[in-house]
CSV table of C-alpha atoms in Angstrom, one decimal:
chain,number,residue,atom,x,y,z
A,1,UNK,CA,-6.3,-16.9,-5.2
A,2,UNK,CA,-9.1,-14.4,-6.0
A,3,UNK,CA,-10.6,-12.4,-3.1
A,4,UNK,CA,-14.0,-13.9,-3.8
A,5,UNK,CA,-12.8,-17.4,-2.9
A,6,UNK,CA,-10.8,-16.5,0.2
A,7,UNK,CA,-13.9,-16.4,2.4
A,8,UNK,CA,-14.3,-20.2,2.1
A,9,UNK,CA,-10.7,-20.7,3.1
A,10,UNK,CA,-11.0,-18.5,6.2
A,11,UNK,CA,-14.4,-19.8,7.2
A,12,UNK,CA,-13.0,-23.4,7.4
A,13,UNK,CA,-9.4,-22.4,8.2
A,14,UNK,CA,-9.6,-22.2,12.0
A,15,UNK,CA,-11.8,-25.4,12.3
A,16,UNK,CA,-9.3,-27.3,10.1
A,17,UNK,CA,-6.0,-25.9,11.6
A,18,UNK,CA,-5.1,-29.2,13.4
A,19,UNK,CA,-5.3,-31.0,10.1
A,20,UNK,CA,-3.7,-28.6,7.6
A,21,UNK,CA,-0.1,-28.6,8.9
A,22,UNK,CA,2.4,-28.2,6.2
A,23,UNK,CA,6.0,-27.0,5.9
A,24,UNK,CA,9.1,-28.0,7.8
A,25,UNK,CA,8.9,-28.3,11.6
A,26,UNK,CA,12.0,-26.8,13.2
A,27,UNK,CA,11.0,-27.2,16.8
A,28,UNK,CA,11.8,-30.7,17.9
A,29,UNK,CA,11.1,-33.8,15.8
A,30,UNK,CA,7.4,-34.0,16.6
A,31,UNK,CA,4.9,-31.3,15.7
A,32,UNK,CA,3.1,-32.0,19.0
A,33,UNK,CA,6.2,-31.5,21.1
A,34,UNK,CA,6.1,-29.2,24.2
A,35,UNK,CA,2.3,-29.2,24.5
A,36,UNK,CA,2.3,-28.4,28.2
A,37,UNK,CA,3.9,-26.0,30.7
A,38,UNK,CA,3.3,-22.5,31.8
A,39,UNK,CA,4.4,-20.8,28.6
A,40,UNK,CA,2.1,-19.7,25.8
A,41,UNK,CA,1.0,-22.3,23.2
A,42,UNK,CA,-0.3,-22.0,19.6
A,43,UNK,CA,-3.8,-23.3,20.1
A,44,UNK,CA,-4.5,-21.7,23.4
A,45,UNK,CA,-2.7,-18.3,23.1
A,46,UNK,CA,-1.0,-17.5,19.9
A,47,UNK,CA,-3.5,-18.5,17.2
A,48,UNK,CA,-6.1,-16.0,18.5
A,49,UNK,CA,-3.6,-13.2,17.8
A,50,UNK,CA,-2.1,-14.5,14.5
A,51,UNK,CA,-5.3,-15.8,12.7
A,52,UNK,CA,-7.3,-12.5,12.7
A,53,UNK,CA,-4.2,-10.2,12.3
A,54,UNK,CA,-1.9,-12.0,9.9
A,55,UNK,CA,-3.8,-14.4,7.7
A,56,UNK,CA,-5.4,-11.7,5.6
A,57,UNK,CA,-2.0,-11.9,3.8
A,58,UNK,CA,-0.6,-15.2,5.0
A,59,UNK,CA,-3.2,-17.6,3.6
A,60,UNK,CA,-2.9,-20.8,1.5
A,61,UNK,CA,-1.7,-19.9,-1.9
A,62,UNK,CA,-1.1,-16.3,-0.9
A,63,UNK,CA,1.9,-14.0,-1.4
A,64,UNK,CA,3.9,-15.4,1.5
A,65,UNK,CA,4.0,-18.4,3.8
A,66,UNK,CA,0.8,-19.8,5.2
A,67,UNK,CA,0.1,-18.9,8.9
A,68,UNK,CA,-3.2,-20.8,8.9
A,69,UNK,CA,-0.9,-23.9,9.3
A,70,UNK,CA,0.2,-24.5,12.9
A,71,UNK,CA,3.4,-26.3,11.6
A,72,UNK,CA,4.4,-23.3,9.4
A,73,UNK,CA,3.6,-20.8,12.2
A,74,UNK,CA,5.7,-22.9,14.6
A,75,UNK,CA,8.7,-22.9,12.1
A,76,UNK,CA,8.3,-19.2,11.7
A,77,UNK,CA,8.0,-18.3,15.4
A,78,UNK,CA,11.4,-16.6,15.7
A,79,UNK,CA,10.8,-14.6,12.5
A,80,UNK,CA,7.4,-13.5,13.7
A,81,UNK,CA,8.8,-12.4,17.0
A,82,UNK,CA,11.6,-10.4,15.4
A,83,UNK,CA,9.5,-8.8,12.7
A,84,UNK,CA,6.7,-7.7,15.1
A,85,UNK,CA,9.2,-6.4,17.7
A,86,UNK,CA,10.9,-4.3,15.0
A,87,UNK,CA,7.5,-2.9,13.8
A,88,UNK,CA,8.1,-4.4,10.4
A,89,UNK,CA,5.0,-6.6,10.5
A,90,UNK,CA,2.1,-6.1,10.1
A,91,UNK,CA,3.4,-3.6,7.5
A,92,UNK,CA,2.3,-0.1,8.5
A,93,UNK,CA,4.2,3.1,7.5
A,94,UNK,CA,2.2,5.6,9.5
A,95,UNK,CA,4.3,5.7,12.6
A,96,UNK,CA,4.5,9.2,14.1
A,97,UNK,CA,7.8,11.1,14.8
A,98,UNK,CA,8.6,13.6,17.6
A,99,UNK,CA,7.9,16.5,15.2
A,100,UNK,CA,4.9,15.1,13.3
A,101,UNK,CA,2.1,13.4,15.3
A,102,UNK,CA,-1.3,13.1,13.8
A,103,UNK,CA,-4.1,13.5,16.3
A,104,UNK,CA,-6.7,11.4,14.5
A,105,UNK,CA,-6.9,7.6,14.5
A,106,UNK,CA,-6.6,5.5,11.4
A,107,UNK,CA,-9.1,3.1,9.9
A,108,UNK,CA,-8.1,-0.6,9.5
A,109,UNK,CA,-5.0,-0.1,11.7
A,110,UNK,CA,-3.3,-3.6,11.8
A,111,UNK,CA,-0.6,-2.9,14.4
A,112,UNK,CA,-0.4,-5.3,17.2
A,113,UNK,CA,-0.5,-4.2,20.9
A,114,UNK,CA,2.6,-4.3,23.1
A,115,UNK,CA,1.0,-7.2,24.9
A,116,UNK,CA,0.5,-9.2,21.6
A,117,UNK,CA,4.1,-8.5,20.5
A,118,UNK,CA,5.3,-9.7,23.9
A,119,UNK,CA,3.2,-12.9,23.6
A,120,UNK,CA,4.8,-13.8,20.3
A,121,UNK,CA,8.3,-13.2,21.8
A,122,UNK,CA,7.4,-15.4,24.8
A,123,UNK,CA,6.1,-18.2,22.5
A,124,UNK,CA,9.3,-18.1,20.4
A,125,UNK,CA,11.5,-18.2,23.5
A,126,UNK,CA,9.5,-21.2,24.9
A,127,UNK,CA,10.2,-23.2,21.8
A,128,UNK,CA,6.9,-22.4,20.1
A,129,UNK,CA,4.8,-25.3,21.6
A,130,UNK,CA,1.6,-26.0,19.8
A,131,UNK,CA,-0.5,-27.1,22.8
A,132,UNK,CA,-3.6,-29.3,22.6
A,133,UNK,CA,-5.9,-28.8,19.6
A,134,UNK,CA,-8.8,-30.4,21.4
A,135,UNK,CA,-8.7,-27.4,23.8
A,136,UNK,CA,-8.1,-24.7,21.3
A,137,UNK,CA,-9.2,-21.1,22.2
A,138,UNK,CA,-11.6,-19.5,19.7
A,139,UNK,CA,-10.0,-17.2,17.1
A,140,UNK,CA,-11.7,-14.5,15.1
A,141,UNK,CA,-11.6,-14.9,11.4
A,142,UNK,CA,-9.6,-12.3,9.5
A,143,UNK,CA,-11.5,-9.5,7.7
A,144,UNK,CA,-11.6,-10.7,4.1
A,145,UNK,CA,-11.0,-7.7,1.8
A,146,UNK,CA,-14.0,-7.6,-0.5
A,147,UNK,CA,-16.2,-4.9,-1.9
A,148,UNK,CA,-19.9,-5.3,-1.0
A,149,UNK,CA,-22.4,-5.0,-3.8
A,150,UNK,CA,-19.9,-4.5,-6.6
A,151,UNK,CA,-21.6,-4.0,-10.0
A,152,UNK,CA,-18.9,-5.2,-12.4
A,153,UNK,CA,-15.6,-7.1,-12.5
A,154,UNK,CA,-13.3,-6.1,-15.3
A,155,UNK,CA,-10.3,-8.2,-16.4
A,156,UNK,CA,-7.8,-7.5,-19.2
A,157,UNK,CA,-8.2,-9.4,-22.5
A,158,UNK,CA,-4.9,-11.1,-22.1
A,159,UNK,CA,-2.6,-12.2,-19.2
A,160,UNK,CA,0.8,-11.3,-17.9
A,161,UNK,CA,3.6,-13.9,-18.1
A,162,UNK,CA,6.7,-13.2,-16.0
A,163,UNK,CA,10.3,-13.1,-17.3
A,164,UNK,CA,13.5,-13.7,-15.4
A,165,UNK,CA,13.7,-10.2,-13.8
A,166,UNK,CA,13.4,-9.9,-10.1
A,167,UNK,CA,11.0,-6.9,-10.5
A,168,UNK,CA,8.8,-6.0,-13.4
A,169,UNK,CA,6.2,-3.3,-14.0
A,170,UNK,CA,3.3,-4.0,-16.4
A,171,UNK,CA,0.1,-2.1,-16.9
A,172,UNK,CA,-3.2,-3.5,-18.0
A,173,UNK,CA,-6.1,-1.5,-19.5
A,174,UNK,CA,-9.8,-2.1,-19.0
A,175,UNK,CA,-12.8,-0.3,-20.4
A,176,UNK,CA,-15.7,0.4,-17.9
A,177,UNK,CA,-18.0,0.8,-21.0
A,178,UNK,CA,-19.4,4.2,-20.2
A,179,UNK,CA,-21.4,6.0,-22.9
A,180,UNK,CA,-22.3,8.7,-20.3
A,181,UNK,CA,-20.5,9.9,-17.1
A,182,UNK,CA,-21.1,8.0,-13.9
A,183,UNK,CA,-20.0,8.2,-10.3
A,184,UNK,CA,-17.9,5.5,-8.6
A,185,UNK,CA,-18.0,4.9,-4.8
A,186,UNK,CA,-16.0,1.7,-4.5
A,187,UNK,CA,-12.9,0.1,-6.1
A,188,UNK,CA,-11.4,-3.3,-5.4
A,189,UNK,CA,-8.3,-4.8,-7.0
A,190,UNK,CA,-8.8,-8.6,-7.5
A,191,UNK,CA,-5.5,-10.5,-7.2
A,192,UNK,CA,-5.0,-13.6,-9.3
A,193,UNK,CA,-1.4,-14.9,-8.8
A,194,UNK,CA,-0.8,-13.8,-5.2
A,195,UNK,CA,2.8,-15.0,-4.8
A,196,UNK,CA,4.1,-12.7,-7.6
A,197,UNK,CA,1.8,-9.7,-7.1
A,198,UNK,CA,3.7,-7.0,-5.2
A,199,UNK,CA,1.4,-4.0,-5.4
A,200,UNK,CA,-0.9,-2.1,-7.7
A,201,UNK,CA,-1.9,1.5,-8.5
A,202,UNK,CA,-5.3,1.9,-10.0
A,203,UNK,CA,-5.6,5.0,-12.2
A,204,UNK,CA,-8.3,6.8,-14.3
A,205,UNK,CA,-7.3,7.5,-17.9
A,206,UNK,CA,-10.0,10.1,-18.7
A,207,UNK,CA,-9.0,10.5,-22.3
A,208,UNK,CA,-8.5,6.8,-23.2
A,209,UNK,CA,-4.9,7.5,-24.2
A,210,UNK,CA,-3.9,4.0,-22.9
A,211,UNK,CA,-5.6,2.3,-25.8
A,212,UNK,CA,-2.9,3.5,-28.1
A,213,UNK,CA,-0.1,2.4,-25.7
A,214,UNK,CA,-1.4,-1.1,-24.9
A,215,UNK,CA,-1.2,-4.1,-27.2
A,216,UNK,CA,-4.1,-6.1,-28.5
A,217,UNK,CA,-4.1,-8.1,-25.2
A,218,UNK,CA,-4.6,-4.9,-23.1
A,219,UNK,CA,-1.1,-5.0,-21.5
A,220,UNK,CA,2.1,-2.9,-21.9
A,221,UNK,CA,5.4,-2.6,-20.1
A,222,UNK,CA,5.4,0.5,-17.9
A,223,UNK,CA,8.5,0.5,-15.7
A,224,UNK,CA,9.3,4.1,-16.8
A,225,UNK,CA,5.8,5.4,-16.2
A,226,UNK,CA,2.3,4.9,-17.6
A,227,UNK,CA,2.9,6.7,-20.8
A,228,UNK,CA,-0.3,8.8,-20.4
A,229,UNK,CA,-0.4,12.6,-20.2
A,230,UNK,CA,-3.1,12.8,-17.5
A,231,UNK,CA,-4.1,10.3,-14.9
A,232,UNK,CA,-6.0,10.4,-11.6
A,233,UNK,CA,-5.4,7.9,-8.8
A,234,UNK,CA,-8.4,5.9,-7.9
A,235,UNK,CA,-7.0,3.4,-5.4
A,236,UNK,CA,-3.9,1.5,-4.3
A,237,UNK,CA,-3.5,-2.2,-3.4
A,238,UNK,CA,-1.0,-4.3,-1.4
A,239,UNK,CA,-1.7,-7.8,-0.1
A,240,UNK,CA,-4.3,-7.7,2.6
A,241,UNK,CA,-5.4,-4.1,1.8
A,242,UNK,CA,-9.1,-3.2,2.1
A,243,UNK,CA,-11.0,-2.1,-1.0
A,244,UNK,CA,-11.4,1.7,-1.5
A,245,UNK,CA,-14.8,3.0,-0.5
A,246,UNK,CA,-15.7,6.7,-0.8
A,247,UNK,CA,-17.2,8.5,2.2
A,248,UNK,CA,-20.9,8.0,2.7
A,249,UNK,CA,-22.9,9.8,0.0
A,250,UNK,CA,-19.7,10.7,-2.0
A,251,UNK,CA,-18.5,9.5,-5.4
A,252,UNK,CA,-15.7,9.9,-7.9
A,253,UNK,CA,-16.6,11.3,-11.3
A,254,UNK,CA,-15.7,8.9,-14.2
A,255,UNK,CA,-16.2,10.5,-17.6
A,256,UNK,CA,-17.7,8.7,-20.6
A,257,UNK,CA,-15.4,6.7,-22.8
A,258,UNK,CA,-12.7,6.7,-20.2
A,259,UNK,CA,-10.4,3.8,-19.3
A,260,UNK,CA,-8.9,2.4,-16.1
A,261,UNK,CA,-5.2,1.5,-16.1
A,262,UNK,CA,-3.7,-0.7,-13.4
A,263,UNK,CA,0.1,-0.5,-12.9
A,264,UNK,CA,1.2,-3.9,-11.5
A,265,UNK,CA,4.5,-4.3,-9.7
A,266,UNK,CA,5.5,-8.0,-10.1
A,267,UNK,CA,8.1,-9.7,-8.0
A,268,UNK,CA,8.5,-13.1,-9.5
A,269,UNK,CA,12.0,-13.5,-8.0
A,270,UNK,CA,13.4,-14.9,-11.2
A,271,UNK,CA,10.6,-17.4,-11.8
A,272,UNK,CA,9.8,-17.1,-15.5
A,273,UNK,CA,6.6,-18.4,-16.9
A,274,UNK,CA,4.3,-17.3,-14.0
A,275,UNK,CA,0.9,-16.2,-15.4
A,276,UNK,CA,-1.4,-13.6,-13.9
A,277,UNK,CA,-4.7,-12.2,-15.0
A,278,UNK,CA,-6.0,-9.9,-12.2
A,279,UNK,CA,-9.0,-7.6,-12.3
A,280,UNK,CA,-10.8,-4.6,-10.9
A,281,UNK,CA,-14.2,-4.6,-9.3
A,282,UNK,CA,-16.3,-1.4,-9.4
A,283,UNK,CA,-19.4,-0.2,-7.6
A,284,UNK,CA,-21.4,2.6,-9.2
A,285,UNK,CA,-23.7,5.1,-7.6
A,286,UNK,CA,-27.1,5.9,-8.9
A,287,UNK,CA,-27.5,9.6,-9.7
A,288,UNK,CA,-25.3,12.4,-8.5
A,289,UNK,CA,-23.6,12.3,-5.1
A,290,UNK,CA,-24.0,14.9,-2.4
A,291,UNK,CA,-20.2,15.4,-2.4
A,292,UNK,CA,-17.4,14.5,-4.9
A,293,UNK,CA,-14.5,12.3,-3.8
A,294,UNK,CA,-11.2,13.0,-5.4
A,295,UNK,CA,-7.8,11.4,-4.7
A,296,UNK,CA,-4.9,13.5,-6.1
A,297,UNK,CA,-1.2,13.3,-6.1
A,298,UNK,CA,0.6,16.5,-4.8
A,299,UNK,CA,4.3,17.0,-5.1
A,300,UNK,CA,7.2,16.1,-7.5
A,301,UNK,CA,7.8,19.9,-7.9
A,302,UNK,CA,10.9,20.4,-10.0
A,303,UNK,CA,11.7,24.0,-9.2
A,304,UNK,CA,11.1,26.7,-6.7
A,305,UNK,CA,8.4,28.3,-8.9
A,306,UNK,CA,6.3,25.2,-8.4
A,307,UNK,CA,6.9,24.9,-4.7
A,308,UNK,CA,10.3,23.1,-4.2
A,309,UNK,CA,12.0,24.5,-1.1
A,310,UNK,CA,15.7,24.8,-0.3
A,311,UNK,CA,17.4,21.5,0.5
A,312,UNK,CA,20.6,20.7,2.4
A,313,UNK,CA,22.7,19.8,-0.6
A,314,UNK,CA,21.4,22.4,-3.1
A,315,UNK,CA,23.9,24.5,-5.2
A,316,UNK,CA,22.5,27.9,-4.1
A,317,UNK,CA,19.0,27.4,-5.4
A,318,UNK,CA,16.3,24.8,-4.9
A,319,UNK,CA,17.1,21.6,-6.8
A,320,UNK,CA,15.7,18.1,-6.4
A,321,UNK,CA,19.0,16.3,-6.1
A,322,UNK,CA,20.0,13.4,-3.7
A,323,UNK,CA,23.8,13.0,-3.8
A,324,UNK,CA,25.3,9.6,-4.0
A,325,UNK,CA,26.2,8.2,-0.6
A,326,UNK,CA,24.0,10.5,1.4
A,327,UNK,CA,22.3,8.5,4.2
A,328,UNK,CA,20.0,11.3,5.4
A,329,UNK,CA,18.8,13.7,2.7
A,330,UNK,CA,15.6,15.8,2.8
A,331,UNK,CA,13.5,17.4,0.1
A,332,UNK,CA,10.6,19.7,1.1
A,333,UNK,CA,7.8,20.9,-1.1
A,334,UNK,CA,5.0,23.4,-0.5
A,335,UNK,CA,1.6,23.5,-2.1
A,336,UNK,CA,-0.9,26.3,-1.8
A,337,UNK,CA,-4.6,25.4,-2.1
A,338,UNK,CA,-6.0,27.4,-5.2
A,339,UNK,CA,-9.3,29.3,-5.1
A,340,UNK,CA,-12.1,27.0,-4.1
A,341,UNK,CA,-15.7,27.9,-3.4
A,342,UNK,CA,-16.0,25.7,-0.3
A,343,UNK,CA,-14.0,24.0,2.4
A,344,UNK,CA,-12.4,20.7,1.3
A,345,UNK,CA,-12.4,17.7,3.6
A,346,UNK,CA,-9.3,15.5,3.7
A,347,UNK,CA,-10.4,11.8,4.1
A,348,UNK,CA,-7.1,10.0,3.6
A,349,UNK,CA,-3.4,10.6,3.0
A,350,UNK,CA,-0.6,8.4,1.6
A,351,UNK,CA,3.0,8.6,0.6
A,352,UNK,CA,4.8,7.7,-2.7
A,353,UNK,CA,8.5,7.6,-3.2
A,354,UNK,CA,10.9,5.0,-4.7
A,355,UNK,CA,13.6,2.8,-3.2
A,356,UNK,CA,15.7,5.6,-1.8
A,357,UNK,CA,12.7,6.9,0.2
A,358,UNK,CA,12.7,6.4,3.9
A,359,UNK,CA,10.0,8.6,5.3
A,360,UNK,CA,7.5,11.4,4.6
A,361,UNK,CA,5.7,14.0,6.8
A,362,UNK,CA,2.6,15.8,5.4
A,363,UNK,CA,1.6,18.9,7.3
A,364,UNK,CA,-1.2,21.5,7.0
A,365,UNK,CA,-0.3,25.2,7.6
A,366,UNK,CA,3.0,24.2,9.2
A,367,UNK,CA,1.6,22.8,12.5
A,368,UNK,CA,-1.2,20.3,11.8
A,369,UNK,CA,0.4,16.8,11.1
A,370,UNK,CA,-1.8,15.0,8.6
A,371,UNK,CA,0.5,12.0,8.1
A,372,UNK,CA,3.9,10.8,9.3
A,373,UNK,CA,5.0,7.8,7.2
A,374,UNK,CA,8.2,7.4,9.2
A,375,UNK,CA,8.5,3.7,8.2
A,376,UNK,CA,7.9,4.2,4.5
A,377,UNK,CA,8.6,1.1,2.5
A,378,UNK,CA,8.2,1.0,-1.3
A,379,UNK,CA,7.0,-2.6,-0.9
A,380,UNK,CA,3.9,-1.6,1.2
A,381,UNK,CA,2.4,1.5,-0.4
A,382,UNK,CA,-1.1,2.3,0.8
A,383,UNK,CA,-3.3,5.2,1.8
A,384,UNK,CA,-4.3,5.9,5.4
A,385,UNK,CA,-7.9,6.8,6.1
A,386,UNK,CA,-9.0,8.7,9.1
A,387,UNK,CA,-11.3,6.7,11.4
A,388,UNK,CA,-13.6,9.5,12.5
A,389,UNK,CA,-16.9,11.0,11.2
A,390,UNK,CA,-16.5,13.2,8.1
A,391,UNK,CA,-17.3,16.3,10.1
A,392,UNK,CA,-14.3,15.6,12.3
A,393,UNK,CA,-11.8,15.2,9.5
A,394,UNK,CA,-9.3,17.9,8.6
A,395,UNK,CA,-10.4,20.6,6.2
A,396,UNK,CA,-8.6,23.0,3.9
A,397,UNK,CA,-9.7,26.2,2.2
A,398,UNK,CA,-8.3,28.7,-0.4
A,399,UNK,CA,-4.8,29.8,0.6
A,400,UNK,CA,-4.0,27.0,3.0
A,401,UNK,CA,-0.6,25.4,2.6
A,402,UNK,CA,0.3,21.7,2.5
A,403,UNK,CA,4.0,21.0,3.2
A,404,UNK,CA,5.5,17.6,2.2
A,405,UNK,CA,8.9,16.6,3.6
A,406,UNK,CA,10.5,13.6,2.1
A,407,UNK,CA,13.5,11.8,3.6
A,408,UNK,CA,15.9,9.6,1.7
A,409,UNK,CA,18.8,7.3,2.2
A,410,UNK,CA,21.0,7.1,-0.9
A,411,UNK,CA,23.8,4.9,0.7
A,412,UNK,CA,24.6,1.2,1.0
A,413,UNK,CA,23.0,1.2,4.4
A,414,UNK,CA,19.7,1.2,2.6
A,415,UNK,CA,18.9,-2.5,1.8
A,416,UNK,CA,16.3,-1.7,-0.8
A,417,UNK,CA,18.7,0.5,-2.7
A,418,UNK,CA,21.4,-2.2,-2.6
A,419,UNK,CA,19.1,-4.6,-4.4
A,420,UNK,CA,18.2,-2.0,-7.1
A,421,UNK,CA,21.9,-1.3,-7.7
A,422,UNK,CA,22.6,-5.0,-8.1
A,423,UNK,CA,19.8,-5.2,-10.7
A,424,UNK,CA,21.4,-2.3,-12.6
A,425,UNK,CA,24.8,-3.9,-12.5
A,426,UNK,CA,26.2,-1.2,-10.1
A,427,UNK,CA,28.1,-1.6,-6.9
A,428,UNK,CA,28.0,2.0,-5.5
A,429,UNK,CA,25.1,4.6,-5.2
A,430,UNK,CA,24.7,7.2,-7.9
A,431,UNK,CA,23.3,10.7,-7.8
A,432,UNK,CA,19.5,10.6,-7.8
A,433,UNK,CA,17.2,13.0,-9.5
A,434,UNK,CA,13.4,13.5,-9.9
A,435,UNK,CA,12.1,10.9,-12.4
A,436,UNK,CA,10.1,7.8,-13.2
A,437,UNK,CA,12.9,5.1,-13.2
A,438,UNK,CA,13.8,2.7,-10.4
A,439,UNK,CA,17.0,4.7,-9.6
A,440,UNK,CA,15.2,8.0,-9.8
A,441,UNK,CA,13.1,9.4,-7.0
A,442,UNK,CA,9.7,11.1,-6.3
A,443,UNK,CA,8.1,13.0,-3.5
A,444,UNK,CA,4.3,12.6,-3.8
A,445,UNK,CA,1.6,12.8,-1.2
A,446,UNK,CA,-1.6,11.0,-2.1
A,447,UNK,CA,-4.5,13.1,-0.7
A,448,UNK,CA,-8.1,12.2,-0.7
A,449,UNK,CA,-10.6,15.2,-0.8
A,450,UNK,CA,-14.3,15.6,-0.4
A,451,UNK,CA,-15.7,18.7,-2.1
């Protein structure tokens, strides 16, 4: 379902909840069972928490089960209680550690309160009663991710059709049609086939190299990388993510004759023949912005000369190497800000690793924690934007140092790795090196700057 059509689903969703029950009911034989008592009920207590916080992803035809349906929510009560208690849902990697605790709040933070988590647990323990739909408490509609006043929606010429693999990576190329440079202040990924769309990375190809890589339909397989010598990250997307919008008055420079490449991670779970034709919505600025917005990837340093620091398993010199079987390996990288003629403001930070990755800390000058992604999950990559005025965001200047610490689990206690080994026909972990492949690794911080 496209983002533009979701608003209608959500606007009518709460009003129609009592009539849209689908899915197997596992609590008693009657969907209206246990409608009274002192415990929490769906209509009176639970829906006002679930509808605004969960149905941005769990909507009809979306990437997972539909929590606008009372019957489905009832059948999933135990799973919701467990996943929220464990901090696995809503997905959010930016959990602080004892040694890295950001002092600024995050925008669009979806985490539930302790009281809301306890409510879901109590509802599950009570047998997940629905209550009386005639006396339903009001529930806020979820925030529908959409880019206001977008100027253009771009879609590839052709579409993607899934094979039998559990995970596939395909890139599509679109031409913004620029005969002269322009500045971009908003980017939105437009999902088409939600159930198979895992996540997307939206990149700028300034030199239009992707034209030579893509086929006539605008698509190419890109599991080993995008096949382009120079790219710039514009935005990331996971189900439920907000569109990227530059800080007020700022814009990203997009050169003439450039292309936009979107790397799609598909998870069709063996369902061949699934068709997808997603798109990208762009919002252009008129004129030149007061400040430039740039999102850059920092890290993946291969040697000490670039900024790789000594690691626990190194052979006497810094080497990016994660030995097979290691459950707790760390690689640390250091980046010194080059000469700049003004202070740079950091607006957002994110983490990118592969399946062995478990957590990342990003620090400024050793002490200032910019991000602790202690619950890093390759399935839920996103950037984290500071929820404060621009003049209160962190700043860097010439000579400042960013330190990136990446933590890995290269053992069978890592469920994500076990799945990748199965796909590769392996039963035991292998040594992991820096690289593009599924069983290679990375250590990249996504950092948004205003300059």
